[in-house]
XYZ file of C-alpha atoms in Angstrom:
548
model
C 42.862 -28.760 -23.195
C 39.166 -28.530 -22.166
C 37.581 -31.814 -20.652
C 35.039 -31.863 -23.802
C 38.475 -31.862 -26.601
C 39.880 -34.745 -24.108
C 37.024 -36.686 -24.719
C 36.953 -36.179 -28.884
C 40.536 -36.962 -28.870
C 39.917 -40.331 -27.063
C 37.099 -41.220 -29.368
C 39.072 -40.274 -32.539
C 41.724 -42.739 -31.414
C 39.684 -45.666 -30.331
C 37.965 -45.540 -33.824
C 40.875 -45.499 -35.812
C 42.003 -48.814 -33.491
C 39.065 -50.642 -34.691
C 39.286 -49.366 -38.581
C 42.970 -50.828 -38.605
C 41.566 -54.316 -36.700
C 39.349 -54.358 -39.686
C 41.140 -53.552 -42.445
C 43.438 -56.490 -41.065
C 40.209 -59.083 -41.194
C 40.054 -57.739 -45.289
C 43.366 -59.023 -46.049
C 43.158 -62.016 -43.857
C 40.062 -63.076 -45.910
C 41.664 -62.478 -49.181
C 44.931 -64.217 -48.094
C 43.151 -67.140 -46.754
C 40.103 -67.671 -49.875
C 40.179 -66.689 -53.273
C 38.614 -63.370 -52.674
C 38.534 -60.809 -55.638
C 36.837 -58.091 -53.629
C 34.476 -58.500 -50.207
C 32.164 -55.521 -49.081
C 30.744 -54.845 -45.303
C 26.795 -54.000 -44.622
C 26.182 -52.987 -41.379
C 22.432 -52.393 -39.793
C 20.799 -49.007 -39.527
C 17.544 -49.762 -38.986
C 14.551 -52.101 -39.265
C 14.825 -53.882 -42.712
C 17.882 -52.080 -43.969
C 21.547 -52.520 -44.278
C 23.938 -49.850 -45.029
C 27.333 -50.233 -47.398
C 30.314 -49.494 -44.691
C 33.453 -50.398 -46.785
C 34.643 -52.904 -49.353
C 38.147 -53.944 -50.260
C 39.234 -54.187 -54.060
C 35.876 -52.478 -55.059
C 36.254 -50.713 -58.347
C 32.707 -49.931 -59.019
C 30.782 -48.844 -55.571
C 28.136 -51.013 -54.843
C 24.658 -49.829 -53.733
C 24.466 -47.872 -50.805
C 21.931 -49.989 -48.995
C 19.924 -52.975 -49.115
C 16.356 -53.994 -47.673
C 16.143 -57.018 -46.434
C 14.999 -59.819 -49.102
C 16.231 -57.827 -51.609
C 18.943 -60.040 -54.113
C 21.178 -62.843 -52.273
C 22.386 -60.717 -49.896
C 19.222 -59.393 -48.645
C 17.943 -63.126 -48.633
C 20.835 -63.988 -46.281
C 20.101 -61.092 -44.223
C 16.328 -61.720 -43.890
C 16.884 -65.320 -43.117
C 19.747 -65.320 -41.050
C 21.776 -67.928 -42.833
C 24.704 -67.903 -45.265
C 24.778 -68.202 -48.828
C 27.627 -69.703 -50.879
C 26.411 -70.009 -55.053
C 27.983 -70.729 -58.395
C 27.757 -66.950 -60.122
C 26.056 -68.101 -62.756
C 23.527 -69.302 -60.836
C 23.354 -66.219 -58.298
C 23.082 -63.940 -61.495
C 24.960 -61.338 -58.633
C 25.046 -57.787 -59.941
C 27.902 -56.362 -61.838
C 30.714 -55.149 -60.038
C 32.681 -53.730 -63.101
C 35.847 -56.270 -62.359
C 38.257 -55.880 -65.805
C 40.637 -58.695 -65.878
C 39.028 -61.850 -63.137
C 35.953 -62.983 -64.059
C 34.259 -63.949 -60.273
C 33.024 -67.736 -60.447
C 31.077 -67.289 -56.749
C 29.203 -65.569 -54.406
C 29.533 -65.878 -50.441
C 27.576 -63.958 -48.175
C 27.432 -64.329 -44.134
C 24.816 -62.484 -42.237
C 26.176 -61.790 -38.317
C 22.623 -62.364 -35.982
C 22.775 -61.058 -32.735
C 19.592 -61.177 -30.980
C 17.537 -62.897 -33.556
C 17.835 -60.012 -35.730
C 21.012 -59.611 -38.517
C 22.771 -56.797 -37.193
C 25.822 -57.024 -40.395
C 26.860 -58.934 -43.284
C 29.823 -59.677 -45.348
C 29.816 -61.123 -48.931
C 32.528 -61.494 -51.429
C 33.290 -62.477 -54.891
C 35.491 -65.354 -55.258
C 37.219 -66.319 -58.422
C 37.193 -69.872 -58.261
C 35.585 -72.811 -56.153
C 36.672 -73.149 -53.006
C 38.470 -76.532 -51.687
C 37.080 -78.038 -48.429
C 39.823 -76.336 -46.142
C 39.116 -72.752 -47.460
C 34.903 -73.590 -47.450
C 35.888 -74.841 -43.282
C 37.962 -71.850 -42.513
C 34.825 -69.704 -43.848
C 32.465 -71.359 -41.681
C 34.818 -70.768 -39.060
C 35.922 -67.529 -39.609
C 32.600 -66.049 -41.406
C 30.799 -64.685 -37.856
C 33.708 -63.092 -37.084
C 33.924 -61.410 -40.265
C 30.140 -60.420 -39.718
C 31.009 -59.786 -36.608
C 33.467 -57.409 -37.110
C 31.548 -55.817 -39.969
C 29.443 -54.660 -37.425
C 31.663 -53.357 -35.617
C 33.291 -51.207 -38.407
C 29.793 -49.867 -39.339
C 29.126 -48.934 -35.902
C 32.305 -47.126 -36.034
C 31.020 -45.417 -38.946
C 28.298 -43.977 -37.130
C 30.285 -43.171 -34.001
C 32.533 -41.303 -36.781
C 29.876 -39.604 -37.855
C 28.718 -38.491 -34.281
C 32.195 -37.525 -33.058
C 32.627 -35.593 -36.257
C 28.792 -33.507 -35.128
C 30.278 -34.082 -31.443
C 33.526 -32.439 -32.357
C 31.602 -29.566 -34.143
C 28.788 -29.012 -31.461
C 31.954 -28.740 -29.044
C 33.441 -25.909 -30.850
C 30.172 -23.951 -30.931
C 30.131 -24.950 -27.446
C 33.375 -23.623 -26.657
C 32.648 -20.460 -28.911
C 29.739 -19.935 -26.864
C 30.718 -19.971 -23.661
C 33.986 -17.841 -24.963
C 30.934 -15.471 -25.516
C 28.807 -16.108 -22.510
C 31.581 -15.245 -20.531
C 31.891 -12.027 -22.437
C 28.501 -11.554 -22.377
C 29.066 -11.848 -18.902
C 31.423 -9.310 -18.315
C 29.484 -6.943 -20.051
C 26.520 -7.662 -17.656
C 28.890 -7.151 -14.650
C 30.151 -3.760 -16.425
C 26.016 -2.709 -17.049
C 25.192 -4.168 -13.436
C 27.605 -2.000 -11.937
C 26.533 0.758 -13.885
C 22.661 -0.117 -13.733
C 23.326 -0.208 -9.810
C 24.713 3.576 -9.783
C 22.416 4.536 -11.780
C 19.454 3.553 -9.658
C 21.221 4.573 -6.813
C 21.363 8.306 -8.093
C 18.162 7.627 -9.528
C 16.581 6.826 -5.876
C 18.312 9.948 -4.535
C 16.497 11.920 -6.778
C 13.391 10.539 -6.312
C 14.064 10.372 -2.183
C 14.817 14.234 -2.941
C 12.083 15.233 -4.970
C 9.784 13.393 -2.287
C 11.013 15.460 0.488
C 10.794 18.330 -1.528
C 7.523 17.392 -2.597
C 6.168 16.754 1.132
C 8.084 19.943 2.276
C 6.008 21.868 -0.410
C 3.053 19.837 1.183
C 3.268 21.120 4.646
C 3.804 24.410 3.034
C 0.545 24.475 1.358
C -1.450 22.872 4.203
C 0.417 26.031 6.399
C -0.696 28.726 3.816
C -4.161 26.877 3.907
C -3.918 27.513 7.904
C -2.651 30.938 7.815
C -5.693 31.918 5.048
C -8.234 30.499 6.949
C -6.551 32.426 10.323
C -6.746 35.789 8.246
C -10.702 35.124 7.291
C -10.475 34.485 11.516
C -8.624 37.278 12.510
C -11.501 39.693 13.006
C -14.326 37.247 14.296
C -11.243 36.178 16.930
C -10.306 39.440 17.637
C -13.843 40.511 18.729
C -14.534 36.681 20.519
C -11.541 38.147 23.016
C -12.975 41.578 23.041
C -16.402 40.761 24.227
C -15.174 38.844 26.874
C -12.428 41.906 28.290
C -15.267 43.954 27.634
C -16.996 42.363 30.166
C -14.653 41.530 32.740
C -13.521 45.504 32.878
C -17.522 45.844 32.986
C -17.808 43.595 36.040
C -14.936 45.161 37.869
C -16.192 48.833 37.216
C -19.623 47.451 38.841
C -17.521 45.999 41.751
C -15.032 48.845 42.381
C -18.269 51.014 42.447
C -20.652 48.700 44.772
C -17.539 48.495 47.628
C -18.023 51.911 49.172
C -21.867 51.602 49.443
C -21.362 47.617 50.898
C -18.912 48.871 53.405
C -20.662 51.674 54.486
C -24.443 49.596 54.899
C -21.970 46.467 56.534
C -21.211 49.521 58.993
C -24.498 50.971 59.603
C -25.747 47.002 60.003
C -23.385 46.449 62.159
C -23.912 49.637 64.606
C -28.052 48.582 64.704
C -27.741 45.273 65.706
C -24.739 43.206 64.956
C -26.554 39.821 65.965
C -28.738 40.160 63.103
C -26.120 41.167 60.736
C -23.992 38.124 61.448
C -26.815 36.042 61.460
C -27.790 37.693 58.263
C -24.155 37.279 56.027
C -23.699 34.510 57.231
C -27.262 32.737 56.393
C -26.185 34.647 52.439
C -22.895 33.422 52.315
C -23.735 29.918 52.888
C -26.492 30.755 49.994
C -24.280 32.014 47.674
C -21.582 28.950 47.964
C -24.154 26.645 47.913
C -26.114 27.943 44.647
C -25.550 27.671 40.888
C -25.829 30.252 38.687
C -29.410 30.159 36.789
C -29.824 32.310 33.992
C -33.741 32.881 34.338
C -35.876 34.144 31.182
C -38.087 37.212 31.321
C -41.122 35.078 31.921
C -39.372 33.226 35.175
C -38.384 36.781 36.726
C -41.846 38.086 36.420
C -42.956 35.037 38.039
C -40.248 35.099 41.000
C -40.483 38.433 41.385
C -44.246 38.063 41.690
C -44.152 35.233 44.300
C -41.570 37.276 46.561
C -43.629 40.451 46.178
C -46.298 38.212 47.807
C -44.423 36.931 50.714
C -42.871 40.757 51.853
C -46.525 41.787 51.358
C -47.804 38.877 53.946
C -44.668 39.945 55.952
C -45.569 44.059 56.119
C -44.315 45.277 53.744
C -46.438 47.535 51.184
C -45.032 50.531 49.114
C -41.567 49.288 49.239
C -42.622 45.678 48.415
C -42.476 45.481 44.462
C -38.713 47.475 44.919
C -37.429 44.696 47.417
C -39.059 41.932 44.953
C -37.452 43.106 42.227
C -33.612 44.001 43.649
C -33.563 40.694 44.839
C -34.820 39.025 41.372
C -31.155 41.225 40.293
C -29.309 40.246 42.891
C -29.639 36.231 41.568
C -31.129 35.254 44.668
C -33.560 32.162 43.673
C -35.441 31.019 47.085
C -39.054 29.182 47.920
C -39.208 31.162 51.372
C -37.536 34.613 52.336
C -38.480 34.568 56.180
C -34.659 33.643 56.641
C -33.550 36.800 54.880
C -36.584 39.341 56.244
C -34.919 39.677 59.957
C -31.534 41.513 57.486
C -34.007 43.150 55.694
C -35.776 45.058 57.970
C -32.234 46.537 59.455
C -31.372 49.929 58.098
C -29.595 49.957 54.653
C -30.190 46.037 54.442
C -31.888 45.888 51.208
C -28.239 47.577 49.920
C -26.179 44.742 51.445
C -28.242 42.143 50.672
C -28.426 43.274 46.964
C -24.724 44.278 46.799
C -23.858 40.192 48.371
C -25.714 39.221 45.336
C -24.085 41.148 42.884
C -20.817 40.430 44.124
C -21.333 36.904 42.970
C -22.682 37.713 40.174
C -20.052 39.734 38.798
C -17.595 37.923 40.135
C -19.034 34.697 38.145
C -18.842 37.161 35.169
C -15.314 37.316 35.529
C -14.792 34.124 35.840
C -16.738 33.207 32.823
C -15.812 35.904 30.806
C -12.442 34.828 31.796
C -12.399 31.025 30.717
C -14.404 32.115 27.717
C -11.050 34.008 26.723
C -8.770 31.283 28.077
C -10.833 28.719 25.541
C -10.611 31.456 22.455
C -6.868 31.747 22.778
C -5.997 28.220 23.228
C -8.034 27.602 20.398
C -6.271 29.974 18.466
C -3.056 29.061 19.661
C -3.779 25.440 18.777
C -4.314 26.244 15.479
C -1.734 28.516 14.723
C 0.901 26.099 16.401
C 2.780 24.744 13.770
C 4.317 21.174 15.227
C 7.600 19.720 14.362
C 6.590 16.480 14.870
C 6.776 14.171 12.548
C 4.530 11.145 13.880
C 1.030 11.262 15.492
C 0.400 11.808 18.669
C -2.942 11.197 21.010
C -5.868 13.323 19.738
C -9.711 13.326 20.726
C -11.715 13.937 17.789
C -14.280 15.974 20.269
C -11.402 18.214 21.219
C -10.096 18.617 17.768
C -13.342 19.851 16.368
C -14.411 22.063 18.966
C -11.169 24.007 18.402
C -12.235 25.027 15.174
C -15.624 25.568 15.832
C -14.190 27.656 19.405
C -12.571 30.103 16.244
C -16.058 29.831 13.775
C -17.882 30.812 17.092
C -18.047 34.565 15.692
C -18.998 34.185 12.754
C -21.700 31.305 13.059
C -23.087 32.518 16.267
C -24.840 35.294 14.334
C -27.038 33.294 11.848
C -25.809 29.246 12.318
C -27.705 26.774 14.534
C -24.494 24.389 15.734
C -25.739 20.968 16.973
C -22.466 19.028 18.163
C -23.610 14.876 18.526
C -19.751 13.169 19.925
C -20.041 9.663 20.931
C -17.956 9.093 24.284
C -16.468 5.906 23.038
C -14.267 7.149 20.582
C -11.019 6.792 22.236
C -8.065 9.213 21.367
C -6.957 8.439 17.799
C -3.273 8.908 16.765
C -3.420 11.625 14.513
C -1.252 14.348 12.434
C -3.260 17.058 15.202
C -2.405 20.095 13.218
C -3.335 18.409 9.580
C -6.374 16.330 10.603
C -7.682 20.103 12.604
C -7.144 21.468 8.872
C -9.379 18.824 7.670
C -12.165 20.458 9.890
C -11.406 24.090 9.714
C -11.956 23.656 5.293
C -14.864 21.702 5.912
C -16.639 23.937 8.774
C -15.398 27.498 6.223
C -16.521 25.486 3.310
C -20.130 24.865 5.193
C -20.361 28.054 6.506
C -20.051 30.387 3.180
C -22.308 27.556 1.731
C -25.256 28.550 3.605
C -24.403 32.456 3.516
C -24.046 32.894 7.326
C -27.854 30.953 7.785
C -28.676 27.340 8.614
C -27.667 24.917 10.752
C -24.333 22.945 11.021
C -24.536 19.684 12.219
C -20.921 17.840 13.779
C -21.005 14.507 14.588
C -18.495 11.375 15.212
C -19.519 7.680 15.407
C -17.860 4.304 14.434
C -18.674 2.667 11.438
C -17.494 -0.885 10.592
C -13.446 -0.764 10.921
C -13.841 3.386 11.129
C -14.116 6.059 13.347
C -16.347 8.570 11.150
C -16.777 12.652 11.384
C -20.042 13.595 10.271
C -20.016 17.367 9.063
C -23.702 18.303 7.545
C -24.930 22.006 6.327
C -28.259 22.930 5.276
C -27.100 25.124 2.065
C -27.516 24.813 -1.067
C -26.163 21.898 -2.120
C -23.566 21.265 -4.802
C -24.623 20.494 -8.483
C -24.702 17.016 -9.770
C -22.155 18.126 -12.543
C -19.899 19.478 -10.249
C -19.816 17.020 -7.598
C -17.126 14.617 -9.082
C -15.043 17.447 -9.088
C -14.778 18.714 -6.143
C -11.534 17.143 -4.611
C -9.850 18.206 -7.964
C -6.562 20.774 -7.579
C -7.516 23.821 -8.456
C -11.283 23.367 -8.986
C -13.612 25.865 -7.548
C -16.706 27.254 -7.529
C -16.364 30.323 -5.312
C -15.985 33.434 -7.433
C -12.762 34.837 -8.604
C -10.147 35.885 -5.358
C -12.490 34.115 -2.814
C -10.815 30.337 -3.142
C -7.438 28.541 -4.052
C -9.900 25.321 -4.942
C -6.842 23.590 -3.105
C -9.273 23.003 0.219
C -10.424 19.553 -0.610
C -7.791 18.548 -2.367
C -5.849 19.064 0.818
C -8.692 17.378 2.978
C -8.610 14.324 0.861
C -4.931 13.847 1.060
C -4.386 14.383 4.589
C -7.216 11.519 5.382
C -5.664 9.422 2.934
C -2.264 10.133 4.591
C -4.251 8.483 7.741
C -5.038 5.875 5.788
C -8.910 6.863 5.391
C -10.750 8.711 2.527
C -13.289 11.109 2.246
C -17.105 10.807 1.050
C -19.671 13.459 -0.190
C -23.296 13.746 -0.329
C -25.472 16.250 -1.937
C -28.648 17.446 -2.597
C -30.667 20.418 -2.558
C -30.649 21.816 0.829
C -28.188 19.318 2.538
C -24.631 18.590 2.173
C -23.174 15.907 3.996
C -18.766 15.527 3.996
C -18.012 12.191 6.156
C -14.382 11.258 7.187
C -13.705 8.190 7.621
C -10.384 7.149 10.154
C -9.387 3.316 10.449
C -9.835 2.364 14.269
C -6.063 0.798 13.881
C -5.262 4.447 14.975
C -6.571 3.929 18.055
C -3.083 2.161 18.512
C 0.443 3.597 18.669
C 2.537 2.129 15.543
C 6.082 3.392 14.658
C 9.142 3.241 13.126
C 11.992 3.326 14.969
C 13.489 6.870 13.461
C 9.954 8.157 14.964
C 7.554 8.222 11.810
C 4.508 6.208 11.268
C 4.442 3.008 9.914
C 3.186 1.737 6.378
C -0.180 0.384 7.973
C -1.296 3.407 10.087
């Protein structure tokens, strides 16, 4: 049995106690007084009293009284008993057959100040002084215990809604707990489904970034076929010119060795003298690549100086093999004493254009070495799958090391890098993607002619890439556009329109975002990188965290 049944049970019981306690008081008052019928009021609320039972009542009497109202209401309102002849209480008909009552007792129970219950009866004849003092005696109690009974009434009537409320109760939680169960059986299943759910979704993400990098890698490999050519001929030139250099060289040797030789045989003192005052010329000197204008005007001053020296017809031809050879001096006296030695002009001239061809080589060399790490760095596809260390300067003039072809023949580049940018972590191959759409984009903007302007600076909580081109500019109408899928304006076969769109999510993958500005004649694209990636943040499997 449930605690809440215990507890009914108990109340039934106790009530039906105190019903048989006054039940008992009914027959002791008719035994002891000539009672033909008595009737309990008990109090319900301000003013009123309420029938609760009667004993040897054939006709029911009303259901409730307010106080003042007839004798019993008097005695009620007052607080005092009432004991009348019947004839002169005029009480109300209680439909008795055989008995005529002769009076009317009523005793109000006070508790408080206030009547709380009230017993009256009918009584058949007078009553003698012992019955009258037994009344007196007995007639709280009565009261009393009419309370009581009435009070029992109402604790009847709220163990009876009690008893009810507690089977609802217990139906209830019979179905809470199979509403329960049911929630267990649809958590469970809820669970598995969100757990296949979120595999799905994990799944389709990875696809979805897989397919990604594949588009961002056919974006590279497009923009490396445009390349190809301009590449091909940036490694060309410089080959060209090494093999160029090295002809010149192989050629020059036999006619050095064999002027070192005649030199030497005239007077070796001013030979060694000689190489060695050029050698320690030609360490100690720069390369300066002179204009037309300069030459004239070197060649001029040198042309003097053999003249004030001796020199006349073969003055303007020394002048100007020297102006070839590179050699850049304020005074020749310390070269004149090799000069004037047979076949001197010849080794002086060939020293010279040793280094110079040499330094062609070596030029023509690194300018190779840059080209094909360029192109190397952007064809390398890495595996990596956080950021690592990259300098914007470096990651720019990569791409604009494999534009050099193609803009050197019409584009004015101006490059403006501040040297405080440190080395941002970056996605190197995406974020050199970012550059190489907006550097192709600028370039077939202005047709092969104008100027492309690169610059990087901070801004607020940024680091910002500049990249500005003096074409056309892009219509109002189209401008909100432009970092739409799909949406271009090239012609037919000459864009994906997938360009931008691939810029803007690779700086928003960063954690930045992407502006434009347009008008006729300028167009401005600014990146803009959160300095936070000046700082290395990862997860522990390696990737980059939510903030970066």
């Amino acid at each position: 049995m449930r605690d809440g049944d215990l507890l009914i049970e108990l109340a039934w019981q106790a009530e039906d106690t105190l019903e048989k306690w006054g039940l008992r008081f009914l027959h002791l008052l008719k035994d002891r007084v000539p009672c033909l019928q008595a009737v309990l009021y008990g109090h319900i609320e301000e003013g009123v009293l309420e029938y609760v039972a009667g004993y040897a009542v054939e006709a029911p009497p009303p259901a409730r009284f307010l106080w003042g109202e007839g004798l019993l209401g008097e005695a009620a309102r007052l607080g005092q008993p009432i004991l009348k002849p019947l004839v002169e209480a005029s009480p109300r008909p209680y439909g008795l057959a055989e008995v005529k009552p002769a009076f009317y007792w009523a005793y109000p129970w006070v508790y408080q100040g206030q009547s709380r219950a009230a017993v009256e009866a009918l009584l058949w004849r007078a009553l003698d002084p012992q019955e009258e003092a037994w009344l007196e005696e007995k007639g709280p109690l009565l009261a009393m215990l009419a309370s009581g009974v009435f009070q029992q009434e109402r604790i009847q009537r709220l163990l009876a809604e009690l008893q009810t409320q507690n089977a609802l109760l217990q139906e209830n939680l019979r179905r809470l707990e199979e509403t329960q169960a049911e929630l267990q059986a649809l958590n469970a299943s809820l669970e598995a489904r969100v757990e296949e759910r979120t595999h799905e979704l994990r799944r389709a993400l990875e696809e979805l970034s897989s397919t990604q990098q594949q588009l961002i890698l056919s974006e590279k490999m497009a923009a490396l076929g445009q390349l190809v050519a301009g590449v091909a001929h940036e490694i060309n030139s410089p080959l060209g010119a090494i093999k160029g250099s090295a002809e010149t060289l192989l050629e020059a040797l036999p006619t050095l060795w064999q002027s070192l030789l005649v030199g030497m045989a005239h007077d070796p003192a001013a030979i060694a003298a000689g190489l060695k005052w050029v050698r320690s010329y030609l360490q100690g000197s720069d390369r300066v690549i002179l204009t037309s204008r300069e030459e004239r005007a070197l060649r001029k001053k040198y042309l003097q100086q053999l003249e004030a020296a001796g020199w006349t017809e073969e003055a303007d031809s020394i002048a100007r093999r020297l102006v070839e050879a590179g050699f850049i001096l304020e005074d020749l006296s310390p070269l004149l004493p090799l000069l004037r030695l047979p076949q001197g002009l010849d080794l002086v001239y060939l020293a010279g254009q040793l280094k110079l061809q040499l330094e062609n080589i070596v030029l023509a060399a690194n300018r190779t070495r840059k080209t094909v790490f360029a192109l190397k760095s952007y064809a390398h596809t890495s595996d990596r799958t956080h950021p690592v260390p990259t300098r914007l300067e470096e990651s720019l003039e990569t791409v604009l090391t494999l534009y050099h072809h193609q803009l050197k023949h019409g584009v004015t580049v101006h490059t403006e890098y501040d040297p405080e940018i440190p080395p941002l972590y970056l996605y190197a191959d995406e974020i050199g993607q970012v550059w190489t759409n907006l550097i192709q984009n600028a370039y077939q903007a202005m047709q092969g002619q104008g100027e492309l302007t690169v610059r990087t600076f901070p801004e607020g909580d940024f680091y910002a890439v500049r990249i500005t081109d003096t074409g056309p500019g892009i219509p109002p109408e189209v401008l909100p556009r432009i970092f739409e899928p799909f949406f271009t304006t090239k012609p037919k076969g000459e864009g994906t329109g997938l360009g931008l769109d691939i810029c803007r999510r690779i700086v928003e993958k960063h954690r930045g975002h992407i502006t434009v500005d347009s008008q006729p004649g300028r167009t401005t694209f600014t990146v803009y990188l959160p300095r936070i990636l000046a700082q290395p943040h990862w997860h522990e499997d390696g990737t980059a965290v939510e903030r970066l």
